[in-house]
PDB file of C-alpha atoms in Angstrom:
ATOM      1  CA  MET P   1      22.381  35.181  32.670  1.00  0.00           C
ATOM      2  CA  THR P   2      18.915  36.375  31.654  1.00  0.00           C
ATOM      3  CA  LYS P   3      16.728  33.419  30.710  1.00  0.00           C
ATOM      4  CA  ASN P   4      14.270  35.172  28.403  1.00  0.00           C
ATOM      5  CA  LEU P   5      16.167  37.916  26.629  1.00  0.00           C
ATOM      6  CA  LYS P   6      14.467  39.389  23.563  1.00  0.00           C
ATOM      7  CA  ILE P   7      16.900  40.549  20.856  1.00  0.00           C
ATOM      8  CA  LEU P   8      16.353  42.166  17.458  1.00  0.00           C
ATOM      9  CA  PHE P   9      19.109  42.021  14.850  1.00  0.00           C
ATOM     10  CA  ILE P  10      18.658  44.477  11.982  1.00  0.00           C
ATOM     11  CA  VAL P  11      20.784  43.479   9.013  1.00  0.00           C
ATOM     12  CA  TYR P  12      20.941  44.733   5.451  1.00  0.00           C
ATOM     13  CA  THR P  13      20.409  41.198   4.160  1.00  0.00           C
ATOM     14  CA  HIS P  14      20.347  37.669   5.522  1.00  0.00           C
ATOM     15  CA  SER P  15      19.592  36.054   2.170  1.00  0.00           C
ATOM     16  CA  ASN P  16      22.511  36.897  -0.129  1.00  0.00           C
ATOM     17  CA  GLY P  17      24.929  34.157   0.913  1.00  0.00           C
ATOM     18  CA  GLY P  18      27.812  36.362   2.041  1.00  0.00           C
ATOM     19  CA  GLY P  19      30.191  36.422   4.978  1.00  0.00           C
ATOM     20  CA  LEU P  20      28.079  38.802   7.055  1.00  0.00           C
ATOM     21  CA  GLU P  21      25.087  36.492   6.719  1.00  0.00           C
ATOM     22  CA  ALA P  22      27.172  33.457   7.730  1.00  0.00           C
ATOM     23  CA  LEU P  23      28.587  35.327  10.740  1.00  0.00           C
ATOM     24  CA  LEU P  24      25.147  36.422  11.920  1.00  0.00           C
ATOM     25  CA  THR P  25      23.783  32.891  11.492  1.00  0.00           C
ATOM     26  CA  THR P  26      26.642  31.394  13.481  1.00  0.00           C
ATOM     27  CA  LEU P  27      26.187  33.999  16.211  1.00  0.00           C
ATOM     28  CA  VAL P  28      22.418  33.658  16.639  1.00  0.00           C
ATOM     29  CA  ASN P  29      22.481  29.862  16.399  1.00  0.00           C
ATOM     30  CA  ASN P  30      24.902  29.773  19.334  1.00  0.00           C
ATOM     31  CA  LEU P  31      22.947  32.080  21.645  1.00  0.00           C
ATOM     32  CA  PRO P  32      20.818  30.448  24.379  1.00  0.00           C
ATOM     33  CA  LYS P  33      17.707  28.731  23.036  1.00  0.00           C
ATOM     34  CA  THR P  34      15.577  30.404  25.722  1.00  0.00           C
ATOM     35  CA  TRP P  35      16.182  33.806  24.124  1.00  0.00           C
ATOM     36  CA  GLN P  36      13.721  35.187  21.609  1.00  0.00           C
ATOM     37  CA  ILE P  37      15.759  36.327  18.614  1.00  0.00           C
ATOM     38  CA  ASP P  38      14.301  38.199  15.635  1.00  0.00           C
ATOM     39  CA  ILE P  39      16.142  39.142  12.462  1.00  0.00           C
ATOM     40  CA  LEU P  40      14.872  42.006  10.317  1.00  0.00           C
ATOM     41  CA  GLU P  41      16.303  42.223   6.806  1.00  0.00           C
ATOM     42  CA  VAL P  42      16.316  45.583   5.091  1.00  0.00           C
ATOM     43  CA  ALA P  43      16.632  43.874   1.682  1.00  0.00           C
ATOM     44  CA  SER P  44      15.866  40.277   0.756  1.00  0.00           C
ATOM     45  CA  PHE P  45      17.802  38.839  -2.168  1.00  0.00           C
ATOM     46  CA  ASP P  46      16.499  35.247  -1.882  1.00  0.00           C
ATOM     47  CA  VAL P  47      19.871  33.905  -3.062  1.00  0.00           C
ATOM     48  CA  LYS P  48      20.671  31.651  -0.102  1.00  0.00           C
ATOM     49  CA  LYS P  49      18.618  30.842   2.963  1.00  0.00           C
ATOM     50  CA  GLU P  50      20.856  30.509   6.008  1.00  0.00           C
ATOM     51  CA  PRO P  51      19.855  27.687   8.398  1.00  0.00           C
ATOM     52  CA  ILE P  52      18.610  29.223  11.636  1.00  0.00           C
ATOM     53  CA  HIS P  53      17.290  27.453  14.730  1.00  0.00           C
ATOM     54  CA  GLU P  54      13.589  27.307  15.508  1.00  0.00           C
ATOM     55  CA  ASN P  55      13.795  29.894  18.303  1.00  0.00           C
ATOM     56  CA  ILE P  56      14.964  32.497  15.765  1.00  0.00           C
ATOM     57  CA  LYS P  57      12.388  34.340  13.692  1.00  0.00           C
ATOM     58  CA  LEU P  58      13.230  35.916  10.346  1.00  0.00           C
ATOM     59  CA  LEU P  59      10.797  38.825  10.042  1.00  0.00           C
ATOM     60  CA  PRO P  60       9.411  39.887   6.651  1.00  0.00           C
ATOM     61  CA  PRO P  61      11.998  42.079   4.890  1.00  0.00           C
ATOM     62  CA  LEU P  62      11.454  45.774   4.275  1.00  0.00           C
ATOM     63  CA  THR P  63      12.209  45.300   0.575  1.00  0.00           C
ATOM     64  CA  LYS P  64      12.683  42.463  -1.916  1.00  0.00           C
ATOM     65  CA  VAL P  65      15.386  43.120  -4.471  1.00  0.00           C
ATOM     66  CA  GLY P  66      14.092  42.796  -8.027  1.00  0.00           C
ATOM     67  CA  LYS P  67      10.421  43.055  -7.005  1.00  0.00           C
ATOM     68  CA  ASN P  68       8.211  46.165  -6.841  1.00  0.00           C
ATOM     69  CA  LYS P  69      10.783  48.951  -7.312  1.00  0.00           C
ATOM     70  CA  LYS P  70       8.387  51.779  -6.409  1.00  0.00           C
ATOM     71  CA  LEU P  71       7.385  50.098  -3.155  1.00  0.00           C
ATOM     72  CA  ASN P  72      11.046  49.374  -2.350  1.00  0.00           C
ATOM     73  CA  LYS P  73      11.959  53.014  -2.935  1.00  0.00           C
ATOM     74  CA  LEU P  74       9.132  54.066  -0.621  1.00  0.00           C
ATOM     75  CA  PHE P  75      10.443  51.817   2.186  1.00  0.00           C
ATOM     76  CA  TYR P  76      13.961  53.212   1.760  1.00  0.00           C
ATOM     77  CA  LEU P  77      12.622  56.774   1.958  1.00  0.00           C
ATOM     78  CA  ILE P  78      10.643  55.912   5.085  1.00  0.00           C
ATOM     79  CA  LEU P  79      13.712  54.247   6.609  1.00  0.00           C
ATOM     80  CA  LEU P  80      15.806  57.335   5.902  1.00  0.00           C
ATOM     81  CA  HIS P  81      13.323  60.000   6.950  1.00  0.00           C
ATOM     82  CA  LYS P  82      10.655  58.395   9.168  1.00  0.00           C
ATOM     83  CA  PRO P  83      12.180  55.240  10.716  1.00  0.00           C
ATOM     84  CA  GLN P  84       9.689  55.356  13.612  1.00  0.00           C
ATOM     85  CA  LEU P  85       6.989  54.509  11.072  1.00  0.00           C
ATOM     86  CA  ILE P  86       8.774  51.243  10.190  1.00  0.00           C
ATOM     87  CA  LYS P  87       9.119  50.419  13.885  1.00  0.00           C
ATOM     88  CA  ASP P  88       5.378  50.997  14.296  1.00  0.00           C
ATOM     89  CA  ILE P  89       4.319  49.083  11.147  1.00  0.00           C
ATOM     90  CA  TYR P  90       6.425  46.053  12.099  1.00  0.00           C
ATOM     91  CA  ARG P  91       5.440  46.341  15.782  1.00  0.00           C
ATOM     92  CA  LEU P  92       9.068  46.178  16.863  1.00  0.00           C
ATOM     93  CA  GLU P  93       8.439  46.474  20.584  1.00  0.00           C
ATOM     94  CA  ASP P  94       9.609  45.178  23.929  1.00  0.00           C
ATOM     95  CA  TYR P  95      13.135  44.222  22.894  1.00  0.00           C
ATOM     96  CA  ASP P  96      15.835  44.083  25.539  1.00  0.00           C
ATOM     97  CA  VAL P  97      18.585  44.649  22.955  1.00  0.00           C
ATOM     98  CA  VAL P  98      18.499  45.958  19.377  1.00  0.00           C
ATOM     99  CA  ILE P  99      21.571  45.431  17.216  1.00  0.00           C
ATOM    100  CA  GLY P 100      22.228  47.231  13.935  1.00  0.00           C
ATOM    101  CA  PHE P 101      24.333  44.492  12.371  1.00  0.00           C
ATOM    102  CA  SER P 102      26.298  46.539   9.837  1.00  0.00           C
ATOM    103  CA  TYR P 103      26.519  50.204   9.099  1.00  0.00           C
ATOM    104  CA  LEU P 104      24.151  52.454   7.126  1.00  0.00           C
ATOM    105  CA  TYR P 105      20.611  51.095   6.678  1.00  0.00           C
ATOM    106  CA  PRO P 106      20.570  48.612   9.597  1.00  0.00           C
ATOM    107  CA  THR P 107      21.625  51.303  12.062  1.00  0.00           C
ATOM    108  CA  PHE P 108      19.174  53.964  10.854  1.00  0.00           C
ATOM    109  CA  LEU P 109      16.410  52.381  12.963  1.00  0.00           C
ATOM    110  CA  LEU P 110      18.431  52.445  16.196  1.00  0.00           C
ATOM    111  CA  PRO P 111      17.438  55.999  17.270  1.00  0.00           C
ATOM    112  CA  CYS P 112      13.796  54.796  17.450  1.00  0.00           C
ATOM    113  CA  PHE P 113      14.554  52.379  20.281  1.00  0.00           C
ATOM    114  CA  ASN P 114      15.000  54.792  23.206  1.00  0.00           C
ATOM    115  CA  GLU P 115      13.638  52.268  25.696  1.00  0.00           C
ATOM    116  CA  THR P 116      16.210  49.547  25.028  1.00  0.00           C
ATOM    117  CA  LYS P 117      19.920  48.837  24.829  1.00  0.00           C
ATOM    118  CA  ARG P 118      21.222  49.650  21.342  1.00  0.00           C
ATOM    119  CA  ILE P 119      24.338  48.200  19.757  1.00  0.00           C
ATOM    120  CA  ALA P 120      25.935  49.109  16.430  1.00  0.00           C
ATOM    121  CA  TRP P 121      27.973  46.228  15.017  1.00  0.00           C
ATOM    122  CA  PHE P 122      30.260  47.278  12.177  1.00  0.00           C
ATOM    123  CA  HIS P 123      31.405  44.336  10.109  1.00  0.00           C
ATOM    124  CA  GLY P 124      33.608  46.325   7.743  1.00  0.00           C
ATOM    125  CA  MET P 125      35.174  49.614   6.798  1.00  0.00           C
ATOM    126  CA  ILE P 126      33.131  52.771   6.454  1.00  0.00           C
ATOM    127  CA  THR P 127      35.537  54.533   4.157  1.00  0.00           C
ATOM    128  CA  ASP P 128      32.760  55.273   1.668  1.00  0.00           C
ATOM    129  CA  LEU P 129      31.215  57.647   4.220  1.00  0.00           C
ATOM    130  CA  ILE P 130      34.337  59.751   4.580  1.00  0.00           C
ATOM    131  CA  ASP P 131      33.657  63.218   3.280  1.00  0.00           C
ATOM    132  CA  ASP P 132      35.995  63.189   0.261  1.00  0.00           C
ATOM    133  CA  LYS P 133      33.248  63.166  -2.342  1.00  0.00           C
ATOM    134  CA  ASN P 134      33.118  65.904  -4.950  1.00  0.00           C
ATOM    135  CA  PRO P 135      30.357  68.438  -4.077  1.00  0.00           C
ATOM    136  CA  LEU P 136      29.614  68.724  -7.789  1.00  0.00           C
ATOM    137  CA  SER P 137      28.888  65.007  -8.177  1.00  0.00           C
ATOM    138  CA  ILE P 138      25.341  63.708  -8.392  1.00  0.00           C
ATOM    139  CA  ASP P 139      25.595  61.459  -5.345  1.00  0.00           C
ATOM    140  CA  TYR P 140      27.402  63.923  -3.059  1.00  0.00           C
ATOM    141  CA  TYR P 141      24.238  65.064  -1.240  1.00  0.00           C
ATOM    142  CA  GLU P 142      22.903  61.530  -0.889  1.00  0.00           C
ATOM    143  CA  TRP P 143      26.171  60.438   0.762  1.00  0.00           C
ATOM    144  CA  ARG P 144      26.123  63.523   2.975  1.00  0.00           C
ATOM    145  CA  ASP P 145      22.658  62.484   4.162  1.00  0.00           C
ATOM    146  CA  PHE P 146      23.924  58.925   4.786  1.00  0.00           C
ATOM    147  CA  PHE P 147      26.861  60.337   6.758  1.00  0.00           C
ATOM    148  CA  ASN P 148      24.547  62.485   8.900  1.00  0.00           C
ATOM    149  CA  LEU P 149      22.132  59.605   9.517  1.00  0.00           C
ATOM    150  CA  GLN P 150      25.030  57.330  10.447  1.00  0.00           C
ATOM    151  CA  LYS P 151      26.318  59.961  12.854  1.00  0.00           C
ATOM    152  CA  LYS P 152      22.858  60.250  14.443  1.00  0.00           C
ATOM    153  CA  ALA P 153      22.691  56.464  14.851  1.00  0.00           C
ATOM    154  CA  LEU P 154      26.133  56.315  16.449  1.00  0.00           C
ATOM    155  CA  GLU P 155      25.268  59.099  18.898  1.00  0.00           C
ATOM    156  CA  CYS P 156      22.444  57.015  20.369  1.00  0.00           C
ATOM    157  CA  VAL P 157      24.124  53.621  20.750  1.00  0.00           C
ATOM    158  CA  ASP P 158      25.121  52.155  24.076  1.00  0.00           C
ATOM    159  CA  SER P 159      27.854  49.960  22.612  1.00  0.00           C
ATOM    160  CA  LEU P 160      29.809  49.742  19.401  1.00  0.00           C
ATOM    161  CA  VAL P 161      31.342  46.546  18.051  1.00  0.00           C
ATOM    162  CA  VAL P 162      33.983  46.663  15.318  1.00  0.00           C
ATOM    163  CA  ILE P 163      35.948  43.820  13.768  1.00  0.00           C
ATOM    164  CA  SER P 164      39.384  45.447  13.784  1.00  0.00           C
ATOM    165  CA  LYS P 165      41.431  48.318  15.170  1.00  0.00           C
ATOM    166  CA  MET P 166      41.516  49.870  11.693  1.00  0.00           C
ATOM    167  CA  CYS P 167      37.710  49.967  11.584  1.00  0.00           C
ATOM    168  CA  LEU P 168      37.698  51.690  14.948  1.00  0.00           C
ATOM    169  CA  GLU P 169      40.279  54.254  13.780  1.00  0.00           C
ATOM    170  CA  TYR P 170      38.119  55.165  10.771  1.00  0.00           C
ATOM    171  CA  LEU P 171      35.133  55.641  13.034  1.00  0.00           C
TER     172      LEU P 171
END
């Protein structure tokens, strides 16, 4: 086993007190202490701080829910259209493994990590991405963009983790 593995987990949030946050905390707290583990939150809710070990670093979030809405919108636009810029700003370099720990936003950064092993970890169903939206609805084109970005992220991953056979069938 590699003694000094460097892993980045990209998660939508680690501060909202939900099941995904608890699962990620349990996972990272049980990985070898010699590994350098970073967690990047797309959105910080500051509802509940999960207890993580000292070898795990929670990086500054891309956005803080309820704070500067214009700045948050800018970060989401950059994440959607220029994710390499976020990688460069946050100096997300030299990772051995990068894990998009949920679908949509956390996986949109994965195509930027050509030099490393990339894993997409889907914790739930992606039925909201299925193309059954009404083309006349306001959000149709936004969801089409999300679908295309998700497809691009999945095309670049080395491994895909799903929590059930049904999730895999939808993918």
